Coordinates of C-alpha atoms in Angstrom, one line a residue:
M1 CA 0.0 0.0 0.0
L2 CA 2.8 2.4 0.9
V3 CA 4.6 1.6 -2.4
A4 CA 1.4 2.2 -4.3
S5 CA 0.8 5.5 -2.5
G6 CA 4.4 6.6 -3.2
Y7 CA 4.1 5.6 -6.8
V8 CA 0.9 7.6 -7.3
F9 CA 2.4 10.6 -5.5
T10 CA 5.6 10.5 -7.5
L11 CA 3.7 10.2 -10.8
Q12 CA 1.5 13.2 -9.8
T13 CA 4.7 15.2 -8.9
L14 CA 6.3 14.3 -12.2
N15 CA 3.2 15.1 -14.1
S16 CA 3.0 18.5 -12.4
H17 CA 6.7 19.3 -13.1
Y18 CA 6.3 18.2 -16.7
R19 CA 3.3 20.5 -17.2
A20 CA 5.2 23.4 -15.6
A21 CA 8.2 22.7 -18.0
I22 CA 5.9 22.7 -21.0
E23 CA 4.3 25.9 -19.8
H24 CA 7.7 27.6 -19.4
A25 CA 8.9 26.4 -22.8
S26 CA 5.7 27.7 -24.4
L27 CA 6.0 31.1 -22.5
S28 CA 9.6 31.4 -23.5
S29 CA 8.8 30.9 -27.1
R30 CA 6.0 33.4 -27.0
L31 CA 8.1 36.0 -25.2
S32 CA 11.0 35.6 -27.6
G33 CA 8.8 36.4 -30.5
E34 CA 7.2 39.3 -28.7
L35 CA 10.6 40.8 -27.8
E36 CA 11.8 40.6 -31.4
E37 CA 8.6 42.3 -32.6
D38 CA 8.9 45.0 -29.9
L39 CA 12.4 45.9 -31.0
L40 CA 11.3 46.0 -34.6
H41 CA 8.4 48.3 -33.8
M42 CA 10.6 50.5 -31.6
E43 CA 13.1 50.8 -34.5
R44 CA 10.4 51.6 -37.0
N45 CA 8.8 54.3 -34.8
L46 CA 12.2 55.8 -33.9
R47 CA 13.1 56.1 -37.6
R48 CA 9.7 57.7 -38.3
Y49 CA 10.3 60.2 -35.5
M50 CA 13.8 60.9 -36.9
V51 CA 12.2 61.9 -40.2
L52 CA 9.0 63.6 -39.1
K53 CA 10.1 64.9 -35.6
D54 CA 6.4 64.6 -34.6
A55 CA 5.0 63.8 -31.1
E56 CA 2.8 60.9 -32.4
S57 CA 5.8 58.9 -33.5
L58 CA 7.5 59.5 -30.2
N59 CA 4.4 58.5 -28.3
D60 CA 4.2 55.3 -30.3
Y61 CA 7.8 54.5 -29.5
V62 CA 7.2 55.1 -25.8
T63 CA 4.1 52.7 -25.9
V64 CA 6.1 49.9 -27.6
R65 CA 9.1 50.6 -25.3
A66 CA 6.9 50.0 -22.2
E67 CA 5.7 46.7 -23.7
W68 CA 9.3 45.7 -24.4
Q69 CA 10.3 46.4 -20.9
G70 CA 7.4 44.3 -19.5
H71 CA 8.3 41.4 -21.8
V72 CA 12.0 41.6 -20.7
G73 CA 10.9 41.5 -17.1
A74 CA 8.6 38.5 -17.7
F75 CA 11.3 36.6 -19.6
S76 CA 13.8 37.3 -16.8
R77 CA 11.4 35.6 -14.3
L78 CA 11.4 32.3 -16.2
P79 CA 13.2 29.5 -14.3
P80 CA 15.9 28.3 -14.4
L81 CA 17.8 31.1 -16.2
P82 CA 21.4 31.6 -15.1
E83 CA 22.6 34.8 -13.5
A84 CA 24.6 35.8 -16.5
I85 CA 21.5 36.0 -18.8
L86 CA 19.6 37.9 -16.2
N87 CA 22.4 40.4 -15.9
E88 CA 22.5 40.7 -19.7
F89 CA 18.8 41.6 -19.8
Q90 CA 19.3 44.2 -17.1
A91 CA 22.2 45.7 -19.0
Q92 CA 20.1 45.9 -22.1
L93 CA 17.4 47.8 -20.2
A94 CA 20.0 50.1 -18.8
M95 CA 21.5 50.8 -22.3
E96 CA 18.0 51.7 -23.7
N97 CA 17.2 53.9 -20.6
E98 CA 20.4 55.8 -21.0
A99 CA 19.9 56.4 -24.8
F100 CA 16.2 57.3 -24.3
A101 CA 17.2 59.9 -21.6
V102 CA 19.6 61.5 -24.2
L103 CA 16.6 61.6 -26.6
K104 CA 14.4 63.4 -24.1
N105 CA 17.1 65.8 -23.0
T106 CA 18.5 66.8 -26.4
G107 CA 15.9 65.7 -28.9
S108 CA 18.5 63.7 -30.8
A109 CA 17.6 60.1 -31.6
Q110 CA 20.9 59.1 -33.2
R111 CA 22.3 57.5 -30.0
L112 CA 19.1 55.6 -29.4
H113 CA 19.0 54.3 -33.0
V114 CA 22.5 52.8 -32.5
V115 CA 21.5 51.3 -29.2
I116 CA 18.4 49.6 -30.7
D117 CA 20.5 48.1 -33.4
E118 CA 22.9 46.7 -30.8
L119 CA 19.9 45.6 -28.6
K120 CA 18.5 43.6 -31.5
L121 CA 21.7 41.6 -31.8
R122 CA 22.4 41.2 -28.1
S123 CA 18.7 40.3 -27.4
Q124 CA 18.7 37.6 -30.1
N125 CA 21.9 36.1 -28.6
S126 CA 20.4 36.2 -25.1
L127 CA 17.2 34.6 -26.3
D128 CA 19.0 31.9 -28.2
E129 CA 21.1 31.1 -25.1
A130 CA 18.1 31.1 -22.8
K131 CA 16.2 28.8 -25.2
L132 CA 19.1 26.4 -25.3
I133 CA 19.2 26.3 -21.5
L134 CA 15.5 25.8 -21.2
D135 CA 15.5 23.0 -23.8
R136 CA 18.5 21.3 -22.1
E137 CA 16.7 21.5 -18.8
Q138 CA 13.5 20.0 -20.2
E139 CA 15.5 17.2 -21.8
Q140 CA 17.3 16.4 -18.6
F141 CA 14.0 16.5 -16.8
L142 CA 12.5 14.0 -19.2
K143 CA 15.5 11.7 -18.8
D144 CA 15.2 11.9 -15.0
S145 CA 11.5 11.2 -15.2
E146 CA 12.0 8.2 -17.4
V147 CA 14.6 6.7 -15.0
L148 CA 12.4 7.4 -12.0
S149 CA 9.4 5.9 -13.7
T150 CA 11.4 2.8 -14.5
R151 CA 12.5 2.4 -10.9
L152 CA 9.0 3.0 -9.7
M153 CA 7.6 0.4 -12.1
L154 CA 10.2 -2.1 -10.9
A155 CA 9.4 -1.3 -7.2
A156 CA 5.7 -1.6 -8.0
G157 CA 6.2 -4.9 -9.8
S158 CA 8.2 -6.3 -6.9
S159 CA 5.6 -5.1 -4.5
V160 CA 2.9 -6.9 -6.5
M161 CA 4.9 -10.1 -6.6
I162 CA 5.5 -9.9 -2.8
A163 CA 1.8 -9.3 -2.3
L164 CA 0.8 -12.2 -4.5
C165 CA 3.2 -14.5 -2.7
C166 CA 1.8 -13.4 0.6
L167 CA -1.8 -14.0 -0.7
W168 CA -0.8 -17.4 -2.0
A169 CA 0.7 -18.3 1.4
I170 CA -2.3 -17.1 3.2
R171 CA -4.6 -18.9 0.8
K172 CA -2.6 -22.2 1.3
L173 CA -2.8 -21.8 5.1
L174 CA -6.5 -21.1 5.0
A175 CA -7.2 -23.9 2.6
R176 CA -5.2 -26.3 4.8
L177 CA -7.1 -25.2 7.9
I178 CA -10.5 -25.3 6.2
G179 CA -9.6 -28.6 4.6
R180 CA -9.1 -30.1 8.1
F181 CA -12.4 -28.7 9.2
E182 CA -14.2 -30.1 6.1
R183 CA -12.6 -33.5 6.5
A184 CA -13.7 -33.7 10.1
L185 CA -17.3 -32.8 9.1
L186 CA -17.2 -35.3 6.3
R187 CA -16.1 -38.1 8.7
L188 CA -18.9 -37.2 11.0
G189 CA -21.4 -37.1 8.1
K190 CA -20.2 -40.6 7.0
G191 CA -20.5 -42.0 10.5
D192 CA -16.8 -42.4 10.9
L193 CA -16.6 -41.7 14.7
K194 CA -13.4 -43.6 15.7
Q195 CA -10.9 -40.9 14.9
A196 CA -10.6 -38.1 17.4
I197 CA -11.0 -34.5 16.0
E198 CA -8.4 -32.0 16.8
L199 CA -8.0 -28.8 14.8
D200 CA -5.0 -26.5 14.9
G201 CA -4.8 -22.9 13.9
P202 CA -6.5 -19.7 15.1
G203 CA -8.5 -19.7 18.4
D204 CA -11.9 -19.8 16.6
L205 CA -10.9 -22.9 14.6
R206 CA -9.6 -24.7 17.7
W207 CA -12.9 -23.7 19.4
L208 CA -14.9 -25.3 16.6
G209 CA -12.6 -28.4 16.8
R210 CA -13.5 -28.8 20.5
W211 CA -17.2 -28.7 19.7
L212 CA -16.8 -31.1 16.8
E213 CA -14.9 -33.5 19.2
W214 CA -17.8 -33.2 21.7
L215 CA -20.3 -33.9 18.9
R216 CA -18.2 -36.9 17.8
K217 CA -18.2 -38.4 21.3
R218 CA -21.9 -37.7 21.7
L219 CA -22.7 -39.4 18.4
L220 CA -20.4 -42.3 19.3
S221 CA -22.2 -42.7 22.6
L222 CA -25.6 -42.6 21.0
E223 CA -24.5 -45.1 18.3
E224 CA -23.2 -47.5 20.9
G225 CA -26.4 -47.1 22.9
R226 CA -28.5 -47.8 19.9
A227 CA -26.5 -50.9 19.0
Q228 CA -26.8 -52.2 22.6
V229 CA -30.5 -51.6 22.7
L230 CA -30.9 -53.3 19.3
R231 CA -28.9 -56.3 20.4
H232 CA -30.9 -56.7 23.6
V233 CA -34.3 -56.2 22.0
S234 CA -33.4 -58.6 19.2
H235 CA -32.2 -61.2 21.7
E236 CA -35.3 -60.8 23.9
L237 CA -37.6 -61.1 20.8
K238 CA -36.0 -64.2 19.4
T239 CA -37.1 -66.6 22.0
P240 CA -40.9 -65.7 22.1
L241 CA -40.8 -65.4 18.3
A242 CA -39.4 -68.8 17.9
A243 CA -42.0 -70.2 20.2
M244 CA -44.8 -68.5 18.2
H245 CA -43.4 -69.8 15.0
E246 CA -43.0 -73.3 16.3
G247 CA -46.6 -73.2 17.7
A248 CA -48.0 -72.0 14.4
S249 CA -46.1 -74.8 12.6
L250 CA -47.6 -77.4 15.0
L251 CA -51.1 -76.1 14.5
A252 CA -50.6 -76.1 10.7
E253 CA -49.5 -79.8 10.9
E254 CA -52.7 -80.5 12.9
V255 CA -50.8 -82.1 15.7
S256 CA -53.6 -81.1 18.2
G257 CA -56.4 -82.1 15.9
P258 CA -57.9 -81.2 12.5
L259 CA -58.4 -77.5 11.6
T260 CA -61.3 -75.8 10.0
T261 CA -60.9 -73.7 6.9
D262 CA -61.0 -70.5 8.9
Q263 CA -58.5 -71.9 11.4
R264 CA -56.1 -72.8 8.7
R265 CA -56.3 -69.2 7.3
I266 CA -55.6 -67.8 10.8
V267 CA -52.6 -70.2 11.2
S268 CA -51.3 -69.1 7.8
I269 CA -51.5 -65.5 8.8
L270 CA -49.6 -66.3 12.0
Q271 CA -46.9 -68.1 10.1
S272 CA -46.4 -65.4 7.4
N273 CA -46.3 -62.6 10.0
S274 CA -44.0 -64.5 12.3
R275 CA -41.6 -65.1 9.4
R276 CA -41.8 -61.4 8.5
L277 CA -41.1 -60.4 12.0
Q278 CA -38.2 -62.8 12.1
D279 CA -36.9 -61.4 8.8
L280 CA -37.1 -57.9 10.3
I281 CA -35.2 -58.8 13.4
E282 CA -32.5 -60.6 11.4
G283 CA -32.4 -57.6 9.0
L284 CA -31.9 -55.2 12.0
L285 CA -29.0 -57.4 13.2
R286 CA -27.4 -57.5 9.8
L287 CA -27.8 -53.7 9.5
Q288 CA -26.2 -53.2 12.9
Q289 CA -23.3 -55.5 11.9
A290 CA -22.9 -53.7 8.6
G291 CA -22.6 -50.4 10.4
H292 CA -19.6 -51.7 12.2
A293 CA -18.2 -53.7 9.3
A294 CA -15.1 -51.6 8.9
E295 CA -13.9 -52.9 12.3
R296 CA -14.3 -56.6 11.4
I297 CA -13.7 -56.9 7.7
G298 CA -10.8 -59.2 6.9
F299 CA -9.3 -57.7 3.7
E300 CA -7.9 -60.0 1.1
A301 CA -7.3 -60.2 -2.6
V302 CA -10.5 -61.1 -4.4
R303 CA -11.3 -61.7 -8.0
F304 CA -14.4 -59.5 -8.2
D305 CA -15.5 -61.0 -11.6
F306 CA -15.4 -64.5 -10.2
L307 CA -17.3 -63.5 -7.1
I308 CA -20.1 -61.8 -9.2
E309 CA -20.5 -65.0 -11.2
H310 CA -20.7 -67.1 -8.1
V311 CA -23.5 -64.9 -6.7
L312 CA -25.3 -65.0 -10.0
E313 CA -25.4 -68.8 -9.8
T314 CA -27.3 -68.5 -6.5
C315 CA -29.8 -66.0 -8.0
R316 CA -30.5 -67.8 -11.3
L317 CA -33.0 -70.2 -9.7
I318 CA -35.2 -67.3 -8.4
A319 CA -34.8 -65.3 -11.6
G320 CA -35.6 -68.4 -13.7
E321 CA -39.0 -68.8 -12.1
R322 CA -39.9 -65.5 -13.8
R323 CA -37.8 -66.0 -16.9
I324 CA -35.5 -63.1 -16.0
Q325 CA -32.1 -63.2 -17.8
F326 CA -28.8 -61.7 -17.0
Q327 CA -26.5 -59.9 -19.5
C328 CA -23.0 -59.5 -18.1
V329 CA -19.9 -57.7 -19.2
L330 CA -17.3 -58.4 -16.5
S331 CA -13.7 -57.3 -16.9
K332 CA -11.0 -59.3 -15.1
T333 CA -10.6 -57.4 -11.8
E334 CA -8.7 -58.2 -8.6
I335 CA -9.6 -56.1 -5.6
V336 CA -8.5 -56.0 -2.0
A337 CA -11.7 -56.2 0.0
G338 CA -13.8 -58.3 2.4
R339 CA -15.1 -61.3 0.5
E340 CA -18.3 -61.8 2.6
A341 CA -19.0 -58.0 2.5
L342 CA -18.6 -58.0 -1.3
M343 CA -20.9 -61.0 -1.7
T344 CA -23.6 -59.2 0.4
I345 CA -23.3 -56.1 -1.7
V346 CA -23.6 -58.0 -5.0
H347 CA -26.4 -60.3 -3.7
N348 CA -28.5 -57.4 -2.3
L349 CA -28.3 -55.4 -5.5
L350 CA -29.1 -58.4 -7.7
S351 CA -32.0 -59.4 -5.5
N352 CA -33.4 -55.9 -5.6
A353 CA -33.1 -55.9 -9.5
I354 CA -34.8 -59.3 -9.7
K355 CA -37.7 -58.2 -7.4
F356 CA -38.5 -55.1 -9.5
S357 CA -37.8 -56.6 -13.0
P358 CA -40.9 -57.6 -15.0
D359 CA -41.4 -61.2 -16.1
D360 CA -39.3 -62.1 -19.1
G361 CA -37.1 -59.0 -18.3
C362 CA -33.4 -58.6 -18.3
V363 CA -30.8 -57.4 -15.7
F364 CA -27.7 -55.8 -17.1
I365 CA -24.5 -56.2 -15.1
T366 CA -21.1 -54.6 -15.8
L367 CA -17.8 -54.5 -14.0
V368 CA -15.2 -52.0 -15.3
Q369 CA -11.8 -51.1 -13.9
D370 CA -10.6 -47.5 -14.1
E371 CA -7.1 -46.9 -12.9
D372 CA -7.2 -47.3 -9.1
R373 CA -11.0 -47.8 -8.8
V374 CA -13.6 -50.3 -10.0
S375 CA -17.2 -49.7 -11.0
F376 CA -19.9 -52.4 -10.6
D377 CA -23.3 -51.5 -12.2
V378 CA -26.7 -53.2 -12.0
I379 CA -29.5 -52.0 -14.3
D380 CA -33.0 -53.5 -14.3
Q381 CA -36.1 -52.9 -16.5
G382 CA -38.4 -52.2 -13.6
P383 CA -40.5 -49.1 -12.9
G384 CA -37.4 -47.2 -11.7
I385 CA -37.1 -44.9 -8.7
P386 CA -39.6 -42.0 -8.5
E387 CA -38.0 -38.6 -8.2
Q388 CA -39.4 -37.9 -4.7
D389 CA -37.9 -41.2 -3.4
K390 CA -34.3 -40.8 -4.7
T391 CA -33.0 -39.0 -1.6
Q392 CA -34.4 -41.7 0.7
I393 CA -33.8 -44.9 -1.2
F394 CA -30.8 -45.9 0.9
E395 CA -32.5 -45.2 4.3
P396 CA -33.3 -48.3 6.4
F397 CA -36.9 -49.7 6.1
Y398 CA -37.8 -47.0 3.5
R399 CA -40.2 -48.4 0.8
S400 CA -41.8 -46.2 -1.8
L401 CA -45.4 -46.5 -2.9
A402 CA -44.3 -48.1 -6.1
S403 CA -42.6 -51.0 -4.2
R404 CA -45.3 -51.8 -1.7
H405 CA -46.5 -54.7 -3.9
V406 CA -42.9 -56.3 -3.8
A407 CA -41.9 -58.5 -0.9
G408 CA -39.2 -57.1 1.3
I409 CA -38.5 -55.1 4.4
G410 CA -36.5 -52.2 2.9
L411 CA -33.0 -53.1 4.3
G412 CA -31.2 -54.6 1.3
L413 CA -29.9 -51.3 -0.1
A414 CA -29.2 -49.8 3.3
I415 CA -27.0 -52.9 4.2
A416 CA -25.3 -52.8 0.9
R417 CA -24.5 -49.1 1.4
E418 CA -23.0 -49.7 4.8
F419 CA -20.7 -52.3 3.5
V420 CA -19.7 -50.1 0.6
L421 CA -18.9 -47.2 3.0
A422 CA -16.9 -49.6 5.1
H423 CA -14.6 -50.1 2.0
R424 CA -14.4 -46.3 1.5
G425 CA -16.5 -46.6 -1.6
E426 CA -19.7 -45.1 -3.0
L427 CA -23.1 -46.6 -3.8
L428 CA -24.8 -44.3 -6.3
L429 CA -28.2 -44.1 -7.9
I430 CA -27.6 -43.2 -11.6
D431 CA -30.2 -41.4 -13.6
S432 CA -31.7 -43.8 -16.1
P433 CA -34.5 -43.3 -18.8
S434 CA -36.1 -46.6 -17.6
G435 CA -35.6 -49.0 -14.7
A436 CA -33.2 -48.5 -11.8
H437 CA -29.4 -48.1 -12.2
F438 CA -27.2 -48.6 -9.2
R439 CA -23.4 -48.2 -9.3
V440 CA -20.9 -49.3 -6.7
V441 CA -17.5 -47.6 -6.9
L442 CA -14.7 -49.2 -4.8
P443 CA -10.9 -48.6 -4.5
L444 CA -8.8 -51.4 -5.8
S445 CA -6.3 -51.6 -3.0
A446 CA -6.2 -51.6 0.8
P447 CA -4.4 -48.2 1.3
Y448 CA -7.6 -46.4 0.3
L449 CA -9.4 -48.1 3.2
R450 CA -7.4 -46.3 5.8
V451 CA -8.6 -43.0 7.3
Q452 CA -6.3 -40.4 5.9
P453 CA -4.6 -38.2 8.6
D454 CA -5.1 -34.5 8.5
A455 CA -2.5 -32.8 6.3

């Protein structure tokens, strides 16, 4: 800022001096011409007086003489004329005054005529010398201005570079601090609550870090409490549910005696709902286990394409009942992952596609490797996902109106998503003109599975 202010001030000063120099040069040129004309008019009027001896000619001389004296005084005040030229102008004025006094006293103009001839010569020499000095001064000023401007430009350029470097350093520091904050929020949003949050930097950022750490501990406590309640409730429900299911099976087998038609219908309702309740409890347990999968997954090298083909074999029987076919394009891919977790992901996505595919439909499956990641896509020909359901499709137990006629409890996609997140991957719903298109993106190797430390 100081350099910029100095630069502006210096430019203004140079501009002011340059304008003054131009004005002096212009005034010098104008006065030089007027002095020459004054001497010519004085000479002309004096000659006329010498011939006519009339008062009018003498008065005209006196008038022009006064103008000449004023112009000599104005020229003498122009800077920066040396003392010698100023003395010369004073000498010329004195010569003319002396000769004019002779004219007034004696009436003879001969002496004044000789003086004016000498004044014309001496005045021209003085004016030429003064013009040379002024031109040289202006030229030197322009050179000094150019040198100073160059130095100022270099100083301004250096200041700009220093300012840019400072801005770049500040930006890097802020980006680093904000990046830590964003990564901490991202871990909380993804449910990664194991790594403690500690933010360095200014006091405000450290204060936010302490609150985020408090929030992490609070969420971790709530998650552990939820898991504990879920385990206890599931355990407590299993025993009476098994008894209900066994009792309904005994009734259906007519162990206690024959059943009427209405009784058989009631027993069938008991059996189907007890099975559904059992599926819900098992689904809850699987979801709870999937939420903590990252802690228990045993990573190993897995041929992903072979694993998909293996899961397909288990699904072909169910798909064959409705004449649903599979079209597969699987590239040879080896991935470091949890084998059981991968099988659950593939099985849940394929089961979901089979459920929603129409009879005689087709499910398209692709596996593509892209540098350090792999993409697994499953596309069905079903009704697709309504726009209003896309944001909730991966939530546990969520079932859209379009899927109410399809058997299920709404946990398959949620469980698959938890296992994908445990591998530091993504489960995406891709826009599709028809049917549903799900994509799993996973890193190929184990280093991507570790939580990256704050930079």
